[in-house]
Amino acid sequence: MSSSQPQSPAPAALNVLQAEFTSIVGAENVLADEAGRRPYAHDRLPFANFCERQGKLAGVLPRLVLRPGSVAEVQEIVKTARRLGVQLIPFGNGSGVLGGAIPVSAEVTVDLRRLDQIVSMDPGNAMVTVQAGMNGAVFEAELNAQGYSTGHLPQSIEISTVGGWAACRGGGQASSRYGKIEDMIVGLKAVLPDGTAIDIRPVARRATGPSIRDILVGSEGTLGIITEITMRLWKLPEVERGVVLAFPSEAAALDAARDIMQAELRPLVARIYDAQESRERTENMPEFQSRPILAIYVFGGREPMVSTEQQMAMEICSKYDAVEAGQEPYQHWRENRYVAFSTQWQKAGYFNDTIEITGNWSALPAMFDAMGKAVREICPEVHFGAHWSHIYPEGACQYMTIRLPPMDHEKALPLHARMWQAIEDLTLEHRGSIAHHHGVGVFRNGWIERELGGALPMLQQIKDALDPGNLMNPGKLGLRPPVGAVVVGQLNLATKRQES
């Protein structure tokens, strides 16, 4: 894409910036020292963590960090940044794993965590409105205390914000029943790149042209700053029942999941593990000696619906020779459902990463086999495992773990890059999507154009119209990077493959 676009004013000197922004949020909410800015230099992108172990940054330090306490302050920050030619990165809690919050140029980070309140509860209309900076687990706990839930329960719930869920188009563990975040958001408020505040009012559907809400949900801070969202509100299930199943093969388990969803059943949770991940969870369980594949289903709601739905699902599973097993794997999952095991492996010196993609039911088995073969050819010592934890009538999310043993960074990073390349390339070859709920950030830039095709230039045109100075989280989501931006990770490798 051409870089001959309207340019922003030359950035002001740092002391001028600091004074301008201090007048908006107060000196205590402007972080200028290196120690204060360092935690904002990267999110949980594994590649960034690998760099951190070597005392390096995947990108650069933000020039400043600002902590607004109101929407009015967010507006003034954006207007001032536009006037002075300053690039901004919205920041929630830094739980993203694709580098969406990593500074790559001379950006100023805007930490939204002071916007952390529930604005209103509206049980009669089954809605709740919340500020974007509220911690996900705190939000859910406050709703639970009143007998409600968001239905959005990502593994990162304890370390993520509500605004981050929306910005990255996230998915929770109960997505098979409630959908992903884009299915839950009824309305939102945001500040556009010129400082204009917009309000997409929460109403029951509409036909007033293309959905402005959905342009912002998943935009990862490139088109504005989400400040508030209104979500659907669900009553807590009166009954919640987990079932552990042993299947004879991955194909049988996937076929059963397909039939369950196409029978219009909606389990709260569905998790199917490949042979590798099943072995880790079912050791010494007799049911898995002849049926080695583990599946966990959770059914919830009110009776008699729960028992009926469970009975119908189990009848489907029995057609694929599944048998019920003991509750240990389910209890282990319940106790650890919000634990980030990747971080533990990374701290131990391993090169651990996760990649989630989606595919249709007809494509998943061959795609999974091809990916496993490809990564093992790249490095026979790699740990490769997968599970399918978000299922829909048309297909499922395939969530993979790749883990290299401790070794020299100079050897590990090229292997890590080649594995990413192989998996994302094979996803596209099997007509899947390169991302299910982690988003694009900067790390998937090398593949996004191949997936979106002519739609990416359309998205760039929207970006140019809203943000002619390219000041809102530039270089993310496959959009034009700022001049002189740092290249993060294997972007060059993936792009060269794309151009060849």
Short mmCIF file of C-alpha atoms in Angstrom, two decimals:
data_model
loop_
_atom_site.label_atom_id
_atom_site.label_comp_id
_atom_site.label_asym_id
_atom_site.label_seq_id
_atom_site.Cartn_x
_atom_site.Cartn_y
_atom_site.Cartn_z
CA MET A 1 0.00 0.00 0.00
CA SER A 2 1.16 3.50 -0.75
CA SER A 3 2.63 5.60 2.03
CA SER A 4 1.75 8.87 0.26
CA GLN A 5 -1.00 9.75 2.72
CA PRO A 6 -1.76 12.92 4.71
CA GLN A 7 0.97 13.37 7.27
CA SER A 8 0.63 14.55 10.86
CA PRO A 9 2.49 17.59 12.20
CA ALA A 10 6.08 17.07 13.31
CA PRO A 11 6.07 15.67 16.86
CA ALA A 12 6.63 18.19 19.60
CA ALA A 13 9.61 18.05 21.95
CA LEU A 14 9.25 15.72 24.94
CA ASN A 15 9.20 18.52 27.52
CA VAL A 16 6.40 20.23 25.60
CA LEU A 17 4.44 16.98 25.43
CA GLN A 18 4.87 16.33 29.12
CA ALA A 19 3.66 19.79 30.02
CA GLU A 20 0.66 19.58 27.70
CA PHE A 21 -0.47 16.19 28.95
CA THR A 22 0.22 17.07 32.60
CA SER A 23 -2.25 19.93 32.25
CA ILE A 24 -4.89 17.34 31.29
CA VAL A 25 -4.37 14.41 33.69
CA GLY A 26 -2.11 15.84 36.40
CA ALA A 27 1.56 15.19 37.08
CA GLU A 28 0.86 12.04 39.10
CA ASN A 29 -0.76 10.48 36.03
CA VAL A 30 2.08 11.12 33.59
CA LEU A 31 4.85 8.52 33.73
CA ALA A 32 8.04 9.84 32.18
CA ASP A 33 10.85 7.93 33.91
CA GLU A 34 12.18 4.71 32.37
CA ALA A 35 11.13 2.54 35.32
CA GLY A 36 7.55 3.76 34.99
CA ARG A 37 7.42 3.29 31.23
CA ARG A 38 9.15 -0.08 31.09
CA PRO A 39 6.08 -2.22 32.00
CA TYR A 40 4.29 -0.68 29.01
CA ALA A 41 7.00 -1.62 26.51
CA HIS A 42 5.31 -4.92 25.70
CA ASP A 43 2.27 -7.01 26.41
CA ARG A 44 2.35 -10.82 26.89
CA LEU A 45 3.53 -11.57 23.37
CA PRO A 46 5.77 -14.62 23.89
CA PHE A 47 8.37 -13.30 21.45
CA ALA A 48 8.59 -10.14 23.58
CA ASN A 49 9.07 -12.30 26.68
CA PHE A 50 11.86 -14.18 24.91
CA CYS A 51 13.52 -10.84 24.17
CA GLU A 52 13.02 -9.70 27.77
CA ARG A 53 14.96 -12.75 29.00
CA GLN A 54 17.90 -11.40 27.00
CA GLY A 55 17.49 -7.90 28.40
CA LYS A 56 16.09 -6.61 25.08
CA LEU A 57 12.85 -5.08 23.89
CA ALA A 58 10.77 -6.42 21.02
CA GLY A 59 9.83 -2.83 20.18
CA VAL A 60 10.69 0.43 21.94
CA LEU A 61 9.77 2.22 25.16
CA PRO A 62 6.73 4.50 24.99
CA ARG A 63 7.67 8.18 25.10
CA LEU A 64 5.24 8.79 27.95
CA VAL A 65 2.46 6.92 29.74
CA LEU A 66 -0.78 8.76 30.50
CA ARG A 67 -3.46 7.62 32.93
CA PRO A 68 -6.72 9.49 32.27
CA GLY A 69 -9.49 9.31 34.85
CA SER A 70 -12.46 10.32 32.71
CA VAL A 71 -13.77 10.24 29.16
CA ALA A 72 -13.31 14.01 29.00
CA GLU A 73 -9.61 13.54 29.74
CA VAL A 74 -9.37 10.86 27.04
CA GLN A 75 -10.92 13.32 24.57
CA GLU A 76 -8.46 16.05 25.50
CA ILE A 77 -5.52 13.64 25.21
CA VAL A 78 -6.62 12.64 21.71
CA LYS A 79 -7.24 16.24 20.59
CA THR A 80 -3.86 17.32 21.95
CA ALA A 81 -2.10 14.37 20.34
CA ARG A 82 -3.67 15.23 16.98
CA ARG A 83 -2.63 18.87 17.29
CA LEU A 84 0.95 17.95 18.20
CA GLY A 85 1.36 14.95 15.88
CA VAL A 86 1.67 12.38 18.67
CA GLN A 87 0.96 8.69 18.14
CA LEU A 88 -1.15 6.99 20.83
CA ILE A 89 -1.55 3.38 21.99
CA PRO A 90 -4.61 2.51 24.12
CA PHE A 91 -3.63 0.14 26.93
CA GLY A 92 -5.84 -2.05 29.10
CA ASN A 93 -3.90 -4.54 31.21
CA GLY A 94 -1.34 -5.75 28.67
CA SER A 95 -2.72 -9.29 28.51
CA GLY A 96 -2.67 -9.52 24.71
CA VAL A 97 -0.32 -12.07 23.18
CA LEU A 98 0.13 -10.64 19.66
CA GLY A 99 1.99 -7.40 20.41
CA GLY A 100 -0.97 -5.08 19.93
CA ALA A 101 0.22 -2.81 22.75
CA ILE A 102 3.92 -2.80 21.81
CA PRO A 103 5.29 0.63 20.84
CA VAL A 104 7.09 0.46 17.49
CA SER A 105 7.80 4.14 16.94
CA ALA A 106 7.46 7.21 19.17
CA GLU A 107 4.05 6.46 20.67
CA VAL A 108 2.55 7.64 23.94
CA THR A 109 0.65 4.93 25.84
CA VAL A 110 -2.79 5.72 27.27
CA ASP A 111 -3.52 3.48 30.27
CA LEU A 112 -7.30 3.28 30.73
CA ARG A 113 -7.41 1.40 34.03
CA ARG A 114 -8.67 4.39 36.03
CA LEU A 115 -11.92 4.07 34.04
CA ASP A 116 -12.93 1.08 36.14
CA GLN A 117 -16.56 1.35 37.22
CA ILE A 118 -19.85 -0.33 36.42
CA VAL A 119 -21.93 2.55 35.08
CA SER A 120 -25.37 0.96 35.30
CA MET A 121 -27.20 -2.34 35.73
CA ASP A 122 -30.39 -2.85 33.73
CA PRO A 123 -31.73 -6.35 34.53
CA GLY A 124 -35.11 -5.57 32.99
CA ASN A 125 -33.45 -5.17 29.60
CA ALA A 126 -30.73 -7.74 30.40
CA MET A 127 -27.88 -5.24 29.99
CA VAL A 128 -24.95 -3.88 31.98
CA THR A 129 -22.81 -0.86 31.10
CA VAL A 130 -19.19 -0.77 32.21
CA GLN A 131 -16.15 1.44 31.70
CA ALA A 132 -13.44 0.02 29.47
CA GLY A 133 -10.67 -0.08 32.06
CA MET A 134 -12.44 -2.33 34.56
CA ASN A 135 -10.65 -5.59 35.37
CA GLY A 136 -12.52 -8.57 33.93
CA ALA A 137 -12.49 -10.71 37.06
CA VAL A 138 -13.62 -7.83 39.29
CA PHE A 139 -16.42 -7.07 36.84
CA GLU A 140 -17.59 -10.69 36.75
CA ALA A 141 -17.39 -11.00 40.55
CA GLU A 142 -19.56 -7.93 41.05
CA LEU A 143 -22.14 -9.32 38.65
CA ASN A 144 -22.01 -12.76 40.28
CA ALA A 145 -22.75 -11.17 43.67
CA GLN A 146 -26.04 -9.96 42.20
CA GLY A 147 -26.85 -13.29 40.51
CA TYR A 148 -25.63 -12.44 37.02
CA SER A 149 -22.78 -13.10 34.61
CA THR A 150 -21.38 -11.57 31.44
CA GLY A 151 -20.99 -15.06 29.96
CA HIS A 152 -17.53 -13.92 28.82
CA LEU A 153 -14.94 -15.97 30.72
CA PRO A 154 -11.55 -15.90 28.95
CA GLN A 155 -8.55 -17.62 30.49
CA SER A 156 -7.10 -14.10 30.88
CA ILE A 157 -10.10 -12.81 32.86
CA GLU A 158 -7.98 -12.00 35.92
CA ILE A 159 -5.38 -10.05 33.93
CA SER A 160 -7.52 -8.38 31.24
CA THR A 161 -9.89 -5.43 30.98
CA VAL A 162 -13.37 -5.22 29.53
CA GLY A 163 -12.19 -2.74 26.90
CA GLY A 164 -9.45 -5.14 25.90
CA TRP A 165 -12.05 -7.85 25.33
CA ALA A 166 -13.83 -5.58 22.86
CA ALA A 167 -10.72 -4.15 21.19
CA CYS A 168 -9.27 -7.60 20.42
CA ARG A 169 -12.59 -9.32 19.58
CA GLY A 170 -12.01 -11.82 22.36
CA GLY A 171 -13.64 -15.14 23.15
CA GLY A 172 -14.42 -16.75 26.49
CA GLN A 173 -14.61 -20.35 27.63
CA ALA A 174 -18.42 -20.34 27.41
CA SER A 175 -18.48 -19.11 23.81
CA SER A 176 -20.34 -22.16 22.54
CA ARG A 177 -23.37 -21.02 24.53
CA TYR A 178 -23.08 -17.23 24.71
CA GLY A 179 -20.93 -16.42 21.69
CA LYS A 180 -17.79 -14.29 21.52
CA ILE A 181 -17.54 -10.70 22.68
CA GLU A 182 -18.91 -9.37 19.39
CA ASP A 183 -22.12 -11.31 20.09
CA MET A 184 -22.40 -9.86 23.61
CA ILE A 185 -21.82 -6.14 23.03
CA VAL A 186 -25.07 -4.26 22.53
CA GLY A 187 -23.65 -0.73 22.50
CA LEU A 188 -20.45 1.19 23.14
CA LYS A 189 -18.84 4.60 23.50
CA ALA A 190 -15.53 5.56 21.96
CA VAL A 191 -13.31 8.54 21.20
CA LEU A 192 -12.37 8.82 17.53
CA PRO A 193 -8.93 9.97 16.32
CA ASP A 194 -10.07 13.61 16.06
CA GLY A 195 -11.35 13.61 19.65
CA THR A 196 -15.02 13.19 18.77
CA ALA A 197 -16.93 11.07 21.28
CA ILE A 198 -19.46 8.68 19.74
CA ASP A 199 -22.24 6.75 21.42
CA ILE A 200 -23.64 3.59 19.80
CA ARG A 201 -26.78 3.27 21.89
CA PRO A 202 -27.67 -0.19 23.21
CA VAL A 203 -30.88 -1.33 21.58
CA ALA A 204 -32.36 -4.63 20.42
CA ARG A 205 -31.00 -4.88 16.88
CA ARG A 206 -31.21 -2.22 14.19
CA ALA A 207 -31.15 -1.69 10.44
CA THR A 208 -29.48 1.69 10.17
CA GLY A 209 -26.75 0.83 7.73
CA PRO A 210 -23.49 -1.05 8.36
CA SER A 211 -22.69 -1.66 12.01
CA ILE A 212 -20.46 1.10 13.36
CA ARG A 213 -20.17 -0.92 16.56
CA ASP A 214 -18.57 -3.80 14.65
CA ILE A 215 -16.05 -1.50 12.96
CA LEU A 216 -14.72 -0.63 16.41
CA VAL A 217 -15.01 -4.08 18.02
CA GLY A 218 -11.77 -5.81 17.01
CA SER A 219 -10.09 -2.63 15.78
CA GLU A 220 -7.33 -2.98 18.42
CA GLY A 221 -7.08 0.75 19.07
CA THR A 222 -6.33 1.63 15.44
CA LEU A 223 -9.60 3.52 14.84
CA GLY A 224 -10.18 5.10 18.25
CA ILE A 225 -10.29 4.45 21.97
CA ILE A 226 -13.21 2.44 23.37
CA THR A 227 -14.21 4.00 26.70
CA GLU A 228 -17.41 2.17 27.65
CA ILE A 229 -19.37 -0.87 26.54
CA THR A 230 -22.85 -2.19 27.20
CA MET A 231 -23.06 -5.98 27.32
CA ARG A 232 -25.83 -8.51 27.54
CA LEU A 233 -26.50 -9.70 31.07
CA TRP A 234 -27.15 -13.36 31.86
CA LYS A 235 -28.56 -14.96 34.98
CA LEU A 236 -26.12 -17.30 36.69
CA PRO A 237 -26.90 -20.94 35.86
CA GLU A 238 -28.98 -22.61 38.58
CA VAL A 239 -27.38 -25.94 37.63
CA GLU A 240 -23.91 -26.51 36.20
CA ARG A 241 -22.79 -30.07 35.46
CA GLY A 242 -19.52 -31.29 33.97
CA VAL A 243 -19.13 -34.55 32.02
CA VAL A 244 -15.83 -36.25 31.14
CA LEU A 245 -15.78 -38.45 28.05
CA ALA A 246 -13.28 -40.85 26.50
CA PHE A 247 -13.39 -41.05 22.69
CA PRO A 248 -11.64 -43.59 20.45
CA SER A 249 -10.15 -40.90 18.18
CA GLU A 250 -9.85 -37.17 17.60
CA ALA A 251 -12.01 -37.51 14.50
CA ALA A 252 -14.79 -39.17 16.50
CA ALA A 253 -14.70 -36.46 19.16
CA LEU A 254 -14.81 -33.69 16.54
CA ASP A 255 -17.68 -35.36 14.69
CA ALA A 256 -19.65 -35.61 17.91
CA ALA A 257 -19.04 -31.94 18.69
CA ARG A 258 -20.23 -30.99 15.22
CA ASP A 259 -23.42 -33.03 15.62
CA ILE A 260 -24.08 -31.54 19.07
CA MET A 261 -23.90 -27.98 17.77
CA GLN A 262 -25.86 -28.75 14.61
CA ALA A 263 -28.55 -30.36 16.76
CA GLU A 264 -29.01 -26.85 18.24
CA LEU A 265 -27.63 -27.85 21.64
CA ARG A 266 -25.53 -25.25 23.41
CA PRO A 267 -23.24 -26.60 26.13
CA LEU A 268 -21.68 -24.00 28.40
CA VAL A 269 -18.23 -25.41 27.73
CA ALA A 270 -16.85 -27.88 25.23
CA ARG A 271 -13.20 -28.94 25.25
CA ILE A 272 -11.66 -31.70 23.12
CA TYR A 273 -7.98 -32.56 23.56
CA ASP A 274 -5.68 -34.19 21.04
CA ALA A 275 -3.78 -37.36 21.94
CA GLN A 276 -0.83 -35.40 23.35
CA GLU A 277 -2.87 -33.17 25.65
CA SER A 278 -5.23 -36.02 26.58
CA ARG A 279 -2.32 -38.17 27.85
CA GLU A 280 -1.20 -35.35 30.13
CA ARG A 281 -4.64 -35.21 31.77
CA THR A 282 -5.81 -38.85 31.94
CA GLU A 283 -2.85 -40.86 33.23
CA ASN A 284 -3.95 -44.02 35.06
CA MET A 285 -7.63 -43.55 34.13
CA PRO A 286 -8.86 -46.94 32.82
CA GLU A 287 -11.44 -45.52 30.38
CA PHE A 288 -8.66 -43.93 28.33
CA GLN A 289 -6.66 -47.11 27.77
CA SER A 290 -8.73 -48.02 24.72
CA ARG A 291 -10.27 -44.60 24.08
CA PRO A 292 -7.38 -42.14 24.38
CA ILE A 293 -9.08 -38.85 23.52
CA LEU A 294 -10.40 -36.64 26.32
CA ALA A 295 -13.45 -34.40 25.97
CA ILE A 296 -15.03 -32.25 28.67
CA TYR A 297 -18.54 -30.85 28.37
CA VAL A 298 -20.30 -28.57 30.82
CA PHE A 299 -24.07 -28.14 30.73
CA GLY A 300 -25.74 -25.32 32.59
CA GLY A 301 -28.91 -23.34 33.07
CA ARG A 302 -32.24 -24.37 34.57
CA GLU A 303 -33.91 -27.73 34.89
CA PRO A 304 -35.29 -29.59 33.06
CA MET A 305 -33.37 -27.97 30.22
CA VAL A 306 -29.94 -28.93 31.59
CA SER A 307 -30.71 -32.63 31.96
CA THR A 308 -32.47 -32.76 28.60
CA GLU A 309 -29.60 -31.04 26.81
CA GLN A 310 -27.06 -33.29 28.53
CA GLN A 311 -29.03 -36.43 27.68
CA MET A 312 -29.34 -35.47 24.02
CA ALA A 313 -25.62 -34.65 23.80
CA MET A 314 -24.61 -37.93 25.45
CA GLU A 315 -26.76 -39.86 23.00
CA ILE A 316 -24.84 -38.21 20.17
CA CYS A 317 -21.50 -38.99 21.80
CA SER A 318 -22.44 -42.64 22.32
CA LYS A 319 -22.92 -42.99 18.56
CA TYR A 320 -19.21 -42.24 18.26
CA ASP A 321 -18.27 -44.89 20.87
CA ALA A 322 -17.60 -42.45 23.70
CA VAL A 323 -17.89 -43.52 27.34
CA GLU A 324 -18.15 -41.43 30.48
CA ALA A 325 -15.12 -41.30 32.76
CA GLY A 326 -14.20 -39.99 36.20
CA GLN A 327 -14.43 -36.31 37.11
CA GLU A 328 -10.72 -35.69 37.75
CA PRO A 329 -9.94 -33.94 34.44
CA TYR A 330 -13.00 -31.72 34.83
CA GLN A 331 -12.10 -30.79 38.40
CA HIS A 332 -8.52 -30.03 37.38
CA TRP A 333 -9.77 -27.78 34.58
CA ARG A 334 -12.18 -25.98 36.94
CA GLU A 335 -9.42 -25.29 39.41
CA ASN A 336 -6.94 -24.07 36.78
CA ARG A 337 -9.16 -22.53 34.10
CA TYR A 338 -7.64 -19.07 34.56
CA VAL A 339 -4.01 -20.11 35.03
CA ALA A 340 -1.57 -18.97 32.32
CA PHE A 341 0.72 -21.99 31.99
CA SER A 342 2.65 -20.40 29.10
CA THR A 343 4.20 -17.87 31.45
CA GLN A 344 5.41 -20.62 33.77
CA TRP A 345 7.18 -22.43 30.91
CA GLN A 346 8.70 -19.19 29.65
CA LYS A 347 10.10 -18.35 33.09
CA ALA A 348 11.70 -21.80 33.14
CA GLY A 349 13.64 -21.00 29.96
CA TYR A 350 11.42 -22.76 27.42
CA PHE A 351 10.21 -21.14 24.21
CA ASN A 352 6.49 -21.67 24.78
CA ASP A 353 3.83 -20.11 22.58
CA THR A 354 0.17 -20.64 21.72
CA ILE A 355 -1.51 -20.17 18.36
CA GLU A 356 -5.29 -20.23 17.90
CA ILE A 357 -6.93 -20.49 14.49
CA THR A 358 -10.33 -21.53 13.21
CA GLY A 359 -11.52 -23.92 10.55
CA ASN A 360 -14.65 -25.58 9.29
CA TRP A 361 -15.46 -29.10 10.47
CA SER A 362 -14.58 -30.55 7.07
CA ALA A 363 -11.12 -28.95 7.14
CA LEU A 364 -10.03 -29.41 10.75
CA PRO A 365 -8.73 -33.02 10.77
CA ALA A 366 -6.46 -32.63 7.73
CA MET A 367 -5.34 -29.18 8.83
CA PHE A 368 -4.42 -30.44 12.31
CA ASP A 369 -2.47 -33.39 10.93
CA ALA A 370 -0.58 -31.18 8.47
CA MET A 371 0.36 -28.68 11.18
CA GLY A 372 1.65 -31.34 13.55
CA LYS A 373 3.74 -32.88 10.80
CA ALA A 374 5.12 -29.50 9.73
CA VAL A 375 6.26 -28.33 13.15
CA ARG A 376 7.87 -31.69 13.99
CA GLU A 377 9.80 -31.59 10.73
CA ILE A 378 11.09 -28.14 11.70
CA CYS A 379 12.19 -29.39 15.13
CA PRO A 380 11.66 -33.02 16.21
CA GLU A 381 12.13 -32.04 19.88
CA VAL A 382 9.17 -29.66 19.85
CA HIS A 383 6.16 -30.20 22.08
CA PHE A 384 3.07 -29.82 19.92
CA GLY A 385 -0.40 -30.23 21.38
CA ALA A 386 -3.84 -28.93 20.61
CA HIS A 387 -7.36 -28.68 21.90
CA TRP A 388 -10.64 -27.49 20.42
CA SER A 389 -12.34 -25.29 23.00
CA HIS A 390 -14.80 -23.07 21.09
CA ILE A 391 -17.27 -24.99 18.95
CA TYR A 392 -19.95 -23.69 16.59
CA PRO A 393 -22.33 -25.19 14.02
CA GLU A 394 -19.88 -24.48 11.20
CA GLY A 395 -16.55 -25.32 12.85
CA ALA A 396 -14.27 -24.74 15.80
CA CYS A 397 -11.25 -22.96 17.19
CA GLN A 398 -8.08 -25.05 17.21
CA TYR A 399 -5.79 -23.87 20.02
CA MET A 400 -2.23 -25.13 19.74
CA THR A 401 0.78 -25.07 22.03
CA ILE A 402 4.29 -25.15 20.60
CA ARG A 403 7.17 -25.45 23.05
CA LEU A 404 10.87 -25.63 22.32
CA PRO A 405 13.24 -26.79 25.06
CA PRO A 406 15.78 -24.36 26.54
CA MET A 407 18.43 -23.53 23.94
CA ASP A 408 20.35 -20.57 22.53
CA HIS A 409 18.11 -17.74 21.40
CA GLU A 410 19.97 -17.58 18.10
CA LYS A 411 18.84 -21.14 17.39
CA ALA A 412 15.37 -20.99 18.95
CA LEU A 413 13.96 -17.81 17.42
CA PRO A 414 14.31 -18.88 13.76
CA LEU A 415 12.68 -22.23 14.63
CA HIS A 416 9.88 -20.39 16.43
CA ALA A 417 9.39 -18.14 13.39
CA ARG A 418 9.28 -21.06 10.97
CA MET A 419 6.66 -22.83 13.09
CA TRP A 420 4.45 -19.74 13.15
CA GLN A 421 4.87 -19.43 9.41
CA ALA A 422 4.00 -23.09 8.78
CA ILE A 423 0.89 -23.01 10.97
CA GLU A 424 -0.51 -19.76 9.61
CA ASP A 425 0.28 -20.73 6.01
CA LEU A 426 -1.49 -24.08 6.45
CA THR A 427 -4.48 -22.33 8.01
CA LEU A 428 -4.86 -20.19 4.92
CA GLU A 429 -4.30 -23.15 2.59
CA HIS A 430 -7.19 -24.94 4.33
CA ARG A 431 -9.33 -21.79 4.11
CA GLY A 432 -9.41 -21.20 7.83
CA SER A 433 -8.92 -17.95 9.74
CA ILE A 434 -5.52 -17.10 11.21
CA ALA A 435 -7.06 -15.83 14.47
CA HIS A 436 -10.04 -16.79 16.63
CA HIS A 437 -9.81 -14.61 19.75
CA HIS A 438 -6.24 -13.38 20.28
CA GLY A 439 -6.51 -10.84 17.47
CA VAL A 440 -3.82 -9.66 15.06
CA GLY A 441 -1.69 -7.15 16.95
CA VAL A 442 1.60 -6.79 15.13
CA PHE A 443 2.71 -10.43 15.09
CA ARG A 444 0.15 -11.57 12.51
CA ASN A 445 0.70 -8.66 10.13
CA GLY A 446 2.51 -10.90 7.66
CA TRP A 447 -0.61 -12.98 6.99
CA ILE A 448 -3.57 -10.64 7.42
CA GLU A 449 -3.55 -9.39 3.83
CA ARG A 450 -3.63 -12.95 2.53
CA GLU A 451 -6.74 -13.64 4.60
CA LEU A 452 -8.59 -10.37 3.99
CA GLY A 453 -7.57 -9.84 0.37
CA GLY A 454 -9.25 -6.75 -1.06
CA ALA A 455 -10.89 -6.02 2.29
CA LEU A 456 -7.60 -4.89 3.85
CA PRO A 457 -7.22 -1.88 1.49
CA MET A 458 -10.83 -1.02 2.36
CA LEU A 459 -9.93 -1.11 6.06
CA GLN A 460 -6.89 1.06 5.34
CA GLN A 461 -9.12 3.60 3.60
CA ILE A 462 -11.38 3.75 6.66
CA LYS A 463 -8.27 4.23 8.80
CA ASP A 464 -6.98 7.03 6.54
CA ALA A 465 -10.33 8.81 6.62
CA LEU A 466 -10.67 8.67 10.41
CA ASP A 467 -6.98 9.05 11.23
CA PRO A 468 -5.19 10.89 8.39
CA GLY A 469 -2.09 11.37 10.53
CA ASN A 470 -1.85 7.62 11.34
CA LEU A 471 -1.68 8.44 15.03
CA MET A 472 -3.87 5.71 16.60
CA ASN A 473 -1.86 2.55 17.34
CA PRO A 474 -0.13 2.67 13.95
CA GLY A 475 1.25 -0.46 12.29
CA LYS A 476 -1.14 -2.88 13.97
CA LEU A 477 -3.88 -5.01 12.41
CA GLY A 478 -1.96 -5.15 9.12
CA LEU A 479 -2.35 -1.40 8.63
CA ARG A 480 0.35 1.02 7.48
CA PRO A 481 3.22 1.35 9.98
CA PRO A 482 4.71 4.74 10.83
CA VAL A 483 7.86 5.77 9.00
CA GLY A 484 10.91 4.21 10.66
CA ALA A 485 8.89 1.80 12.80
CA VAL A 486 10.64 -1.14 14.47
CA VAL A 487 9.78 -4.52 12.94
CA VAL A 488 8.68 -6.99 15.62
CA GLY A 489 9.44 -10.70 15.42
CA GLN A 490 9.20 -12.72 12.27
CA LEU A 491 7.24 -10.16 10.27
CA ASN A 492 10.02 -9.94 7.67
CA LEU A 493 10.11 -13.72 7.24
CA ALA A 494 6.35 -13.99 6.80
CA THR A 495 6.21 -11.02 4.43
CA LYS A 496 9.00 -12.40 2.25
CA ARG A 497 7.08 -15.68 2.03
CA GLN A 498 3.95 -13.75 1.07
CA GLU A 499 5.72 -11.79 -1.67
CA SER A 500 7.55 -14.77 -3.15
#
